[in-house]
């Protein structure tokens, strides 16, 4: 039985709590932490966690780690404290699942990886969409080579958020949120394209803007073009201004198009160079897709199951700290390109100003000044976690 602590009891904590509660024979939530303790108390009551202790800081909780028999922490705090809290927990010998994004900058990612190695613990990063059937099956199709090499990818992270979304005290500032939808929404799709491509692009060209949220310093819309070493391209759209928001990944490969949500198209050339449908290949890809078994657990439940299994078996989780860093590196390159209005080459060196959070803050484009904030937003029910 693994004893678990939830640090940060805001919106996303419910997804973690619900998922841990799916595995009562393997784990138990014994601590809830929030700088606003009333939020932790509300979660305790909401989920009937009668024996869980409430703390107002992670430092206070860590003093009781041995007494609580803690093994694992879900770090559900705002991005600007992901690194410091995760490192403190790992230095206490605890495994950590840190919510997306892993950290605000590459320097923090490297500090977290060093703490993981030093303490012999497991660090995993929130990327629950890898555990969706349509994403894991797309990955398996791409790896199989049935459609040929990826030549062009279209990656859409399209959401809609109202103006008041950025009234929350930590949102809408570079210092606390670390960026806008490129970092905090498209992080999932960027993780997916890294996972599928198995490498970072060599060049990134991006544009950032804020078109609907004048209570936020950060972007609410970005476009990025990624160029890979073999010449392949990908475009990534990160948005919180798209009505009816959806998420999708379309892979245009040498022999066919494959996508999530699942669709397939394939053409072969006529003598005049125009295309005609390649139905045998479409049928082959469709049959191969349908033959891939569904995961036992999807989404957050899938990721929690994977992290618990990694701790129980000593194996690596599907999403490692290295994966989390890779995602942050690509996002950082998008921000650097958008802020400097230049094409950026990857990998980013340690002497690059954008390697550190201080350098990002120094160079970040601030679209508006956030003049006021609130501690909590009104209750709008369960938060959307994306649909494909």
Coordinates of N, CA and C in Angstrom, one line a residue, residues 7 24 57 59 105 118 132 135 169 174 196 225 295 302 320 328 355:
X7 N -0.6 17.8 -3.1 CA -0.1 19.2 -2.8 C -0.7 20.1 -3.8
X24 N -8.0 1.4 -4.5 CA -8.0 1.4 -3.0 C -7.1 0.3 -2.4
X57 N 1.2 23.9 4.2 CA 2.5 24.1 3.4 C 3.1 22.7 3.2
X59 N 6.2 22.1 3.3 CA 7.3 22.0 4.3 C 6.7 21.4 5.6
X105 N 11.1 26.4 -16.6 CA 12.3 26.6 -17.5 C 13.2 25.3 -17.4
X118 N 19.9 11.7 -7.5 CA 20.6 11.8 -6.2 C 19.8 10.9 -5.2
X132 N -4.8 8.0 -23.5 CA -6.0 7.8 -24.2 C -5.8 6.8 -25.3
X135 N -4.8 8.1 -28.8 CA -3.4 8.6 -28.8 C -2.4 7.5 -28.8
X169 N -5.5 34.4 -9.1 CA -4.3 35.2 -8.6 C -3.1 34.7 -9.3
X174 N 3.7 36.0 -16.3 CA 4.8 35.2 -16.6 C 5.5 34.7 -15.3
X196 N 5.7 10.9 -30.5 CA 5.6 10.3 -31.8 C 6.9 10.4 -32.6
X225 N 5.9 26.8 -36.1 CA 6.3 25.9 -37.2 C 7.6 25.2 -36.7
X295 N -6.6 0.2 -23.8 CA -6.0 0.2 -22.5 C -7.0 -0.1 -21.4
X302 N -5.2 6.0 -16.2 CA -4.1 5.3 -16.8 C -2.7 5.8 -16.3
X320 N 8.6 10.1 -18.2 CA 9.7 10.3 -17.3 C 10.0 11.8 -17.2
X328 N 9.3 20.9 -22.2 CA 9.6 22.2 -21.8 C 10.6 22.9 -22.7
X355 N 17.3 29.7 -20.9 CA 17.5 28.5 -20.2 C 17.0 28.6 -18.7

